[in-house]
């Protein structure tokens, strides 16, 4: 049987690049992009697209049947900063979309599911340096609570119903093709845009707030790797810790200054500081390394060189 893939939330920061990567691998026609609204021109021109509300079970079931979908990547979610403003909308979107996909998989309408979790599942009682895979998890944000609950449900559906669901706790993601929206780690993308456009940036986090981060190419690599690994190798069915680098806004600014010496940054923390304060500063991802051979390619220097080069080309 030919295997078709559906990406839900294909127009977002991760969804866009995941769509391109999957189309590259499996062919455009076999990878269906979907979102609640249309994406940028390049994405829309790259292959089939469906308008789909991830909270609408019937619509999702119909798209899956019509396109003979076998695998779903559920990338639709409301991120941490926006979720604090709209708690119930965030909870409904983040949880109902997951239940829709898990229930369709439970009914054998799908054979494999990818669902992203986040470093936001941890909280202020979690050891913040080299945060272990299994540790105290008391998230205090709406987004973090939804991701932690989601992890428990993924593991439950695997144990009870054999649903082959795979998940990664992404760090903050840095990318140049599509901007993030509504996250606490978004500063690490905005800063590059502002460095090139205005040579100055006002950061909404304090200069010493160190967070785990990753370049998008690594995030996509990890996603394809965990999805392509043999089933027996996926020993964690909640979600895997994943790491590449950790830095604070001051360190990122200094790295940019090596390329743009007159770049200036100042700090005006807003409500997102309180969110960042509860998240780890670095992550232990040994289990991902051991179980499915994870290793990152991009450190801060390499990420910065690539971001500035690609954004410059775009301008
Ligand atoms: N990058 C996300 C956020 O900041 C965390 O998963 O909300």
mmCIF file of C-alpha atoms and ligand atoms in Angstrom:
data_model
loop_
_atom_site.group_PDB
_atom_site.id
_atom_site.type_symbol
_atom_site.label_atom_id
_atom_site.label_comp_id
_atom_site.label_asym_id
_atom_site.label_seq_id
_atom_site.Cartn_x
_atom_site.Cartn_y
_atom_site.Cartn_z
ATOM 1 C CA UNK A 1 0.000 0.000 0.000
ATOM 2 C CA UNK A 2 1.200 3.459 -0.810
ATOM 3 C CA UNK A 3 1.811 5.498 2.303
ATOM 4 C CA UNK A 4 0.422 9.021 2.380
ATOM 5 C CA UNK A 5 1.295 11.558 5.036
ATOM 6 C CA UNK A 6 -0.776 14.372 6.540
ATOM 7 C CA UNK A 7 0.796 17.363 8.270
ATOM 8 C CA UNK A 8 -1.626 19.253 10.487
ATOM 9 C CA UNK A 9 -0.443 22.783 11.216
ATOM 10 C CA UNK A 10 1.697 22.773 8.081
ATOM 11 C CA UNK A 11 1.935 26.566 7.829
ATOM 12 C CA UNK A 12 3.619 27.119 11.187
ATOM 13 C CA UNK A 13 7.293 27.454 12.029
ATOM 14 C CA UNK A 14 8.006 23.716 12.185
ATOM 15 C CA UNK A 15 5.195 22.555 9.903
ATOM 16 C CA UNK A 16 6.476 24.496 6.891
ATOM 17 C CA UNK A 17 9.945 23.005 6.965
ATOM 18 C CA UNK A 18 8.666 19.569 7.845
ATOM 19 C CA UNK A 19 6.381 19.696 4.813
ATOM 20 C CA UNK A 20 9.301 20.543 2.520
ATOM 21 C CA UNK A 21 11.484 17.822 4.045
ATOM 22 C CA UNK A 22 8.802 15.121 3.788
ATOM 23 C CA UNK A 23 7.958 16.139 0.201
ATOM 24 C CA UNK A 24 11.623 15.893 -0.668
ATOM 25 C CA UNK A 25 11.750 12.364 0.746
ATOM 26 C CA UNK A 26 8.396 10.861 -0.266
ATOM 27 C CA UNK A 27 7.331 13.007 -3.234
ATOM 28 C CA UNK A 28 5.029 16.031 -3.203
ATOM 29 C CA UNK A 29 1.815 14.208 -4.044
ATOM 30 C CA UNK A 30 2.067 11.852 -1.126
ATOM 31 C CA UNK A 31 2.488 14.559 1.479
ATOM 32 C CA UNK A 32 -0.691 16.525 2.224
ATOM 33 C CA UNK A 33 -0.241 19.850 4.000
ATOM 34 C CA UNK A 34 -3.126 21.164 6.092
ATOM 35 C CA UNK A 35 -3.791 24.142 8.322
ATOM 36 C CA UNK A 36 -6.646 26.339 9.487
ATOM 37 C CA UNK A 37 -5.456 29.015 7.061
ATOM 38 C CA UNK A 38 -3.333 29.095 3.936
ATOM 39 C CA UNK A 39 0.421 29.445 4.243
ATOM 40 C CA UNK A 40 3.035 31.357 2.279
ATOM 41 C CA UNK A 41 3.226 31.110 -1.485
ATOM 42 C CA UNK A 42 6.190 28.730 -1.590
ATOM 43 C CA UNK A 43 4.439 26.265 0.682
ATOM 44 C CA UNK A 44 1.114 26.519 -1.129
ATOM 45 C CA UNK A 45 2.865 25.865 -4.451
ATOM 46 C CA UNK A 46 4.846 22.901 -3.195
ATOM 47 C CA UNK A 47 2.043 20.314 -3.234
ATOM 48 C CA UNK A 48 -1.501 19.412 -2.116
ATOM 49 C CA UNK A 49 -3.127 21.471 0.643
ATOM 50 C CA UNK A 50 -6.338 21.113 2.695
ATOM 51 C CA UNK A 51 -7.947 23.694 4.928
ATOM 52 C CA UNK A 52 -8.460 21.821 8.195
ATOM 53 C CA UNK A 53 -9.432 22.762 11.723
ATOM 54 C CA UNK A 54 -7.480 20.345 13.944
ATOM 55 C CA UNK A 55 -10.258 20.388 16.564
ATOM 56 C CA UNK A 56 -12.859 19.148 14.046
ATOM 57 C CA UNK A 57 -12.874 15.347 14.319
ATOM 58 C CA UNK A 58 -15.207 14.717 11.378
ATOM 59 C CA UNK A 59 -13.259 16.983 9.045
ATOM 60 C CA UNK A 60 -10.011 15.309 10.063
ATOM 61 C CA UNK A 61 -11.471 11.852 9.516
ATOM 62 C CA UNK A 62 -12.693 12.904 6.068
ATOM 63 C CA UNK A 63 -9.326 14.305 4.958
ATOM 64 C CA UNK A 64 -7.583 11.155 6.206
ATOM 65 C CA UNK A 65 -9.996 8.873 4.325
ATOM 66 C CA UNK A 66 -9.998 10.937 1.135
ATOM 67 C CA UNK A 67 -6.199 11.110 0.828
ATOM 68 C CA UNK A 68 -5.621 7.566 2.123
ATOM 69 C CA UNK A 69 -3.456 8.911 4.931
ATOM 70 C CA UNK A 70 -1.427 6.488 6.968
ATOM 71 C CA UNK A 71 0.797 8.792 9.032
ATOM 72 C CA UNK A 72 0.018 12.089 10.745
ATOM 73 C CA UNK A 73 2.344 14.805 12.028
ATOM 74 C CA UNK A 74 0.264 16.956 14.379
ATOM 75 C CA UNK A 75 2.072 20.303 14.534
ATOM 76 C CA UNK A 76 -0.901 22.580 15.326
ATOM 77 C CA UNK A 77 -0.705 24.130 18.803
ATOM 78 C CA UNK A 78 -0.952 27.388 20.668
ATOM 79 C CA UNK A 79 2.483 28.261 22.081
ATOM 80 C CA UNK A 80 3.424 29.358 25.581
ATOM 81 C CA UNK A 81 3.054 33.152 25.473
ATOM 82 C CA UNK A 82 -0.241 33.209 23.541
ATOM 83 C CA UNK A 83 -1.634 30.387 25.662
ATOM 84 C CA UNK A 84 -1.228 32.506 28.813
ATOM 85 C CA UNK A 85 -3.561 35.047 27.196
ATOM 86 C CA UNK A 86 -6.165 32.533 26.011
ATOM 87 C CA UNK A 87 -5.980 29.588 28.441
ATOM 88 C CA UNK A 88 -9.161 27.775 27.448
ATOM 89 C CA UNK A 89 -8.606 28.230 23.715
ATOM 90 C CA UNK A 90 -5.077 26.881 24.114
ATOM 91 C CA UNK A 91 -6.253 23.905 26.159
ATOM 92 C CA UNK A 92 -9.009 23.091 23.673
ATOM 93 C CA UNK A 93 -6.758 23.328 20.633
ATOM 94 C CA UNK A 94 -3.755 21.547 22.132
ATOM 95 C CA UNK A 95 -5.736 18.708 23.709
ATOM 96 C CA UNK A 96 -8.650 18.143 21.313
ATOM 97 C CA UNK A 97 -6.413 18.037 18.252
ATOM 98 C CA UNK A 98 -4.305 15.377 19.985
ATOM 99 C CA UNK A 99 -7.341 13.317 21.033
ATOM 100 C CA UNK A 100 -8.673 13.470 17.478
ATOM 101 C CA UNK A 101 -5.460 12.048 16.069
ATOM 102 C CA UNK A 102 -4.982 9.459 18.836
ATOM 103 C CA UNK A 103 -8.577 8.242 18.474
ATOM 104 C CA UNK A 104 -8.264 7.914 14.698
ATOM 105 C CA UNK A 105 -5.063 5.930 15.214
ATOM 106 C CA UNK A 106 -6.777 3.773 17.832
ATOM 107 C CA UNK A 107 -9.420 2.880 15.246
ATOM 108 C CA UNK A 108 -6.613 1.726 12.920
ATOM 109 C CA UNK A 109 -7.176 4.612 10.549
ATOM 110 C CA UNK A 110 -3.520 5.583 11.006
ATOM 111 C CA UNK A 111 -0.444 3.468 11.576
ATOM 112 C CA UNK A 112 1.926 6.095 12.970
ATOM 113 C CA UNK A 113 1.640 9.488 14.661
ATOM 114 C CA UNK A 114 4.128 12.250 15.446
ATOM 115 C CA UNK A 115 3.236 14.750 18.151
ATOM 116 C CA UNK A 116 5.657 17.361 19.503
ATOM 117 C CA UNK A 117 6.164 18.076 23.174
ATOM 118 C CA UNK A 118 8.392 20.779 24.621
ATOM 119 C CA UNK A 119 10.849 21.847 27.316
ATOM 120 C CA UNK A 120 7.769 23.622 28.710
ATOM 121 C CA UNK A 121 6.687 20.344 30.365
ATOM 122 C CA UNK A 122 9.236 21.106 33.089
ATOM 123 C CA UNK A 123 8.702 23.576 35.905
ATOM 124 C CA UNK A 124 10.543 25.435 38.628
ATOM 125 C CA UNK A 125 10.952 22.321 40.804
ATOM 126 C CA UNK A 126 12.718 20.457 37.985
ATOM 127 C CA UNK A 127 16.540 20.312 38.174
ATOM 128 C CA UNK A 128 17.360 22.987 35.611
ATOM 129 C CA UNK A 129 20.880 21.981 34.569
ATOM 130 C CA UNK A 130 21.098 18.890 32.367
ATOM 131 C CA UNK A 131 17.461 18.132 33.073
ATOM 132 C CA UNK A 132 17.085 14.338 33.048
ATOM 133 C CA UNK A 133 14.572 12.420 30.956
ATOM 134 C CA UNK A 134 12.690 11.246 34.043
ATOM 135 C CA UNK A 135 12.396 13.926 36.698
ATOM 136 C CA UNK A 136 9.989 16.196 38.572
ATOM 137 C CA UNK A 137 7.539 17.721 36.118
ATOM 138 C CA UNK A 138 5.322 20.445 37.517
ATOM 139 C CA UNK A 139 4.683 22.829 34.616
ATOM 140 C CA UNK A 140 3.091 26.114 35.631
ATOM 141 C CA UNK A 141 2.073 27.461 32.215
ATOM 142 C CA UNK A 142 -1.079 26.588 30.267
ATOM 143 C CA UNK A 143 1.050 25.431 27.356
ATOM 144 C CA UNK A 144 3.306 23.327 29.598
ATOM 145 C CA UNK A 145 0.316 21.725 31.322
ATOM 146 C CA UNK A 146 -1.192 20.840 27.937
ATOM 147 C CA UNK A 147 2.071 19.337 26.699
ATOM 148 C CA UNK A 148 2.640 17.316 29.864
ATOM 149 C CA UNK A 149 -0.935 16.014 29.788
ATOM 150 C CA UNK A 150 -0.491 15.224 26.121
ATOM 151 C CA UNK A 151 2.601 13.167 26.920
ATOM 152 C CA UNK A 152 0.687 11.126 29.480
ATOM 153 C CA UNK A 153 -2.086 10.481 26.956
ATOM 154 C CA UNK A 154 0.374 9.455 24.233
ATOM 155 C CA UNK A 155 1.939 6.900 26.542
ATOM 156 C CA UNK A 156 -1.518 5.725 27.625
ATOM 157 C CA UNK A 157 -2.695 5.184 24.027
ATOM 158 C CA UNK A 158 0.505 3.276 23.278
ATOM 159 C CA UNK A 159 0.168 1.027 26.339
ATOM 160 C CA UNK A 160 -3.582 0.451 26.128
ATOM 161 C CA UNK A 161 -4.269 0.446 22.417
ATOM 162 C CA UNK A 162 -0.882 -0.045 20.778
ATOM 163 C CA UNK A 163 -1.001 3.337 19.049
ATOM 164 C CA UNK A 164 2.449 3.944 17.530
ATOM 165 C CA UNK A 165 2.879 7.525 18.653
ATOM 166 C CA UNK A 166 6.319 9.127 18.784
ATOM 167 C CA UNK A 167 7.305 12.394 20.384
ATOM 168 C CA UNK A 168 10.161 14.804 21.058
ATOM 169 C CA UNK A 169 10.444 17.583 23.638
ATOM 170 C CA UNK A 170 11.684 20.317 21.321
ATOM 171 C CA UNK A 171 13.853 23.084 22.739
ATOM 172 C CA UNK A 172 13.369 26.646 21.428
ATOM 173 C CA UNK A 173 13.647 26.465 17.654
ATOM 174 C CA UNK A 174 15.612 28.883 15.481
ATOM 175 C CA UNK A 175 14.689 29.113 11.816
ATOM 176 C CA UNK A 176 14.725 31.513 8.868
ATOM 177 C CA UNK A 177 12.027 30.173 6.494
ATOM 178 C CA UNK A 178 8.990 30.793 8.704
ATOM 179 C CA UNK A 179 8.777 32.932 11.840
ATOM 180 C CA UNK A 180 7.566 31.418 15.102
ATOM 181 C CA UNK A 181 4.440 32.860 16.687
ATOM 182 C CA UNK A 182 3.499 33.272 20.321
ATOM 183 C CA UNK A 183 6.409 31.484 21.991
ATOM 184 C CA UNK A 184 8.776 32.473 24.778
ATOM 185 C CA UNK A 185 11.858 31.457 22.804
ATOM 186 C CA UNK A 186 10.840 33.596 19.785
ATOM 187 C CA UNK A 187 13.403 36.231 20.769
ATOM 188 C CA UNK A 188 16.124 33.946 19.395
ATOM 189 C CA UNK A 189 14.630 34.342 15.900
ATOM 190 C CA UNK A 190 13.520 38.001 16.119
ATOM 191 C CA UNK A 191 17.004 39.053 17.167
ATOM 192 C CA UNK A 192 18.507 37.970 13.807
ATOM 193 C CA UNK A 193 15.851 39.823 11.810
ATOM 194 C CA UNK A 194 16.396 42.993 13.854
ATOM 195 C CA UNK A 195 20.181 42.687 13.764
ATOM 196 C CA UNK A 196 20.075 42.754 9.972
ATOM 197 C CA UNK A 197 17.298 45.328 9.553
ATOM 198 C CA UNK A 198 18.021 47.866 12.350
ATOM 199 C CA UNK A 199 21.309 46.785 13.972
ATOM 200 C CA UNK A 200 19.468 46.948 17.280
ATOM 201 C CA UNK A 201 17.080 44.786 19.267
ATOM 202 C CA UNK A 202 15.128 45.076 22.494
ATOM 203 C CA UNK A 203 14.951 41.657 24.069
ATOM 204 C CA UNK A 204 11.907 40.626 26.104
ATOM 205 C CA UNK A 205 13.964 38.273 28.294
ATOM 206 C CA UNK A 206 16.758 39.165 30.740
ATOM 207 C CA UNK A 207 20.305 38.899 29.440
ATOM 208 C CA UNK A 208 21.215 35.964 31.703
ATOM 209 C CA UNK A 209 18.184 33.776 30.939
ATOM 210 C CA UNK A 210 19.756 30.631 29.552
ATOM 211 C CA UNK A 211 17.461 28.270 27.652
ATOM 212 C CA UNK A 212 17.890 25.111 25.557
ATOM 213 C CA UNK A 213 17.747 25.895 21.821
ATOM 214 C CA UNK A 214 18.095 24.160 18.474
ATOM 215 C CA UNK A 215 18.479 25.099 14.802
ATOM 216 C CA UNK A 216 15.518 24.009 12.688
ATOM 217 C CA UNK A 217 17.565 21.688 10.450
ATOM 218 C CA UNK A 218 18.428 19.652 13.538
ATOM 219 C CA UNK A 219 14.796 19.619 14.692
ATOM 220 C CA UNK A 220 13.665 18.309 11.301
ATOM 221 C CA UNK A 221 16.465 15.749 11.271
ATOM 222 C CA UNK A 222 15.403 14.490 14.717
ATOM 223 C CA UNK A 223 11.755 14.312 13.667
ATOM 224 C CA UNK A 224 12.485 12.231 10.576
ATOM 225 C CA UNK A 225 14.926 10.075 12.553
ATOM 226 C CA UNK A 226 12.482 9.177 15.320
ATOM 227 C CA UNK A 227 9.698 8.514 12.793
ATOM 228 C CA UNK A 228 11.903 6.271 10.642
ATOM 229 C CA UNK A 229 13.411 4.289 13.524
ATOM 230 C CA UNK A 230 12.226 0.688 13.935
ATOM 231 C CA UNK A 231 9.353 0.460 16.399
ATOM 232 C CA UNK A 232 11.325 -1.523 19.002
ATOM 233 C CA UNK A 233 13.878 1.286 19.256
ATOM 234 C CA UNK A 234 11.284 3.760 20.501
ATOM 235 C CA UNK A 235 11.356 2.848 24.165
ATOM 236 C CA UNK A 236 9.922 6.082 25.506
ATOM 237 C CA UNK A 237 6.320 6.664 24.493
ATOM 238 C CA UNK A 238 5.719 9.863 26.429
ATOM 239 C CA UNK A 239 8.327 12.119 24.819
ATOM 240 C CA UNK A 240 12.112 12.209 24.381
ATOM 241 C CA UNK A 241 14.380 14.924 25.761
ATOM 242 C CA UNK A 242 16.295 16.504 22.887
ATOM 243 C CA UNK A 243 19.208 18.941 23.000
ATOM 244 C CA UNK A 244 21.631 20.830 20.788
ATOM 245 C CA UNK A 245 22.856 23.992 22.577
ATOM 246 C CA UNK A 246 22.040 26.335 25.437
ATOM 247 C CA UNK A 247 22.685 30.072 25.594
ATOM 248 C CA UNK A 248 21.324 33.292 27.044
ATOM 249 C CA UNK A 249 20.333 36.449 25.111
ATOM 250 C CA UNK A 250 23.656 38.153 25.924
ATOM 251 C CA UNK A 251 25.649 35.230 24.516
ATOM 252 C CA UNK A 252 23.501 35.162 21.387
ATOM 253 C CA UNK A 253 23.942 38.921 20.903
ATOM 254 C CA UNK A 254 27.728 38.586 21.292
ATOM 255 C CA UNK A 255 27.788 35.868 18.689
ATOM 256 C CA UNK A 256 25.847 38.101 16.256
ATOM 257 C CA UNK A 257 28.227 40.992 17.013
ATOM 258 C CA UNK A 258 31.093 38.939 15.585
ATOM 259 C CA UNK A 259 29.308 39.304 12.220
ATOM 260 C CA UNK A 260 27.631 42.685 12.793
ATOM 261 C CA UNK A 261 29.965 44.667 15.125
ATOM 262 C CA UNK A 262 27.645 47.667 15.552
ATOM 263 C CA UNK A 263 24.675 45.515 16.608
ATOM 264 C CA UNK A 264 23.193 46.770 19.893
ATOM 265 C CA UNK A 265 20.916 44.918 22.238
ATOM 266 C CA UNK A 266 19.044 46.040 25.320
ATOM 267 C CA UNK A 267 16.782 44.199 27.689
ATOM 268 C CA UNK A 268 13.207 44.943 28.674
ATOM 269 C CA UNK A 269 11.759 41.775 30.181
ATOM 270 C CA UNK A 270 7.985 41.393 29.908
ATOM 271 C CA UNK A 271 5.509 38.696 31.048
ATOM 272 C CA UNK A 272 7.444 36.073 29.088
ATOM 273 C CA UNK A 273 10.321 36.318 31.578
ATOM 274 C CA UNK A 274 8.173 34.566 34.205
ATOM 275 C CA UNK A 275 7.554 31.712 31.763
ATOM 276 C CA UNK A 276 11.247 31.360 30.872
ATOM 277 C CA UNK A 277 12.193 31.397 34.568
ATOM 278 C CA UNK A 278 10.407 28.068 35.074
ATOM 279 C CA UNK A 279 12.122 26.272 32.178
ATOM 280 C CA UNK A 280 15.420 24.337 32.274
ATOM 281 C CA UNK A 281 18.684 25.897 31.116
ATOM 282 C CA UNK A 282 20.025 22.689 29.593
ATOM 283 C CA UNK A 283 18.742 19.211 28.742
ATOM 284 C CA UNK A 284 20.163 15.698 29.019
ATOM 285 C CA UNK A 285 19.174 13.854 25.842
ATOM 286 C CA UNK A 286 21.165 10.657 26.362
ATOM 287 C CA UNK A 287 18.112 8.449 25.781
ATOM 288 C CA UNK A 288 17.523 9.889 22.311
ATOM 289 C CA UNK A 289 21.209 9.353 21.530
ATOM 290 C CA UNK A 290 21.080 5.744 22.736
ATOM 291 C CA UNK A 291 17.673 4.689 21.408
ATOM 292 C CA UNK A 292 17.680 6.204 17.914
ATOM 293 C CA UNK A 293 21.185 7.604 17.392
ATOM 294 C CA UNK A 294 20.398 11.263 17.899
ATOM 295 C CA UNK A 295 23.154 13.855 17.582
ATOM 296 C CA UNK A 296 22.946 17.561 16.736
ATOM 297 C CA UNK A 297 24.883 19.250 13.928
ATOM 298 C CA UNK A 298 24.413 22.937 14.767
ATOM 299 C CA UNK A 299 25.947 24.863 17.680
ATOM 300 C CA UNK A 300 25.456 28.597 18.300
ATOM 301 C CA UNK A 301 28.279 29.716 15.981
ATOM 302 C CA UNK A 302 27.085 27.587 13.095
ATOM 303 C CA UNK A 303 23.429 28.540 13.656
ATOM 304 C CA UNK A 304 24.292 32.245 13.687
ATOM 305 C CA UNK A 305 26.377 32.055 10.506
ATOM 306 C CA UNK A 306 23.585 30.190 8.720
ATOM 307 C CA UNK A 307 20.768 32.448 9.997
ATOM 308 C CA UNK A 308 22.555 35.639 8.942
ATOM 309 C CA UNK A 309 23.494 34.216 5.546
ATOM 310 C CA UNK A 310 19.997 32.948 4.754
ATOM 311 C CA UNK A 311 18.139 36.026 6.051
ATOM 312 C CA UNK A 312 20.524 38.263 4.129
ATOM 313 C CA UNK A 313 19.768 36.353 0.924
ATOM 314 C CA UNK A 314 16.054 36.760 1.599
ATOM 315 C CA UNK A 315 16.413 40.550 1.956
HETATM 316 N N1 LIG B 1 9.262 27.400 21.796
HETATM 317 C C1 LIG B 1 8.096 27.153 22.575
HETATM 318 C C2 LIG B 1 7.599 28.357 23.234
HETATM 319 O O1 LIG B 1 8.389 29.240 23.474
HETATM 320 C C3 LIG B 1 8.383 26.103 23.606
HETATM 321 O O2 LIG B 1 8.021 24.868 23.120
HETATM 322 O O3 LIG B 1 6.472 28.428 23.564
#
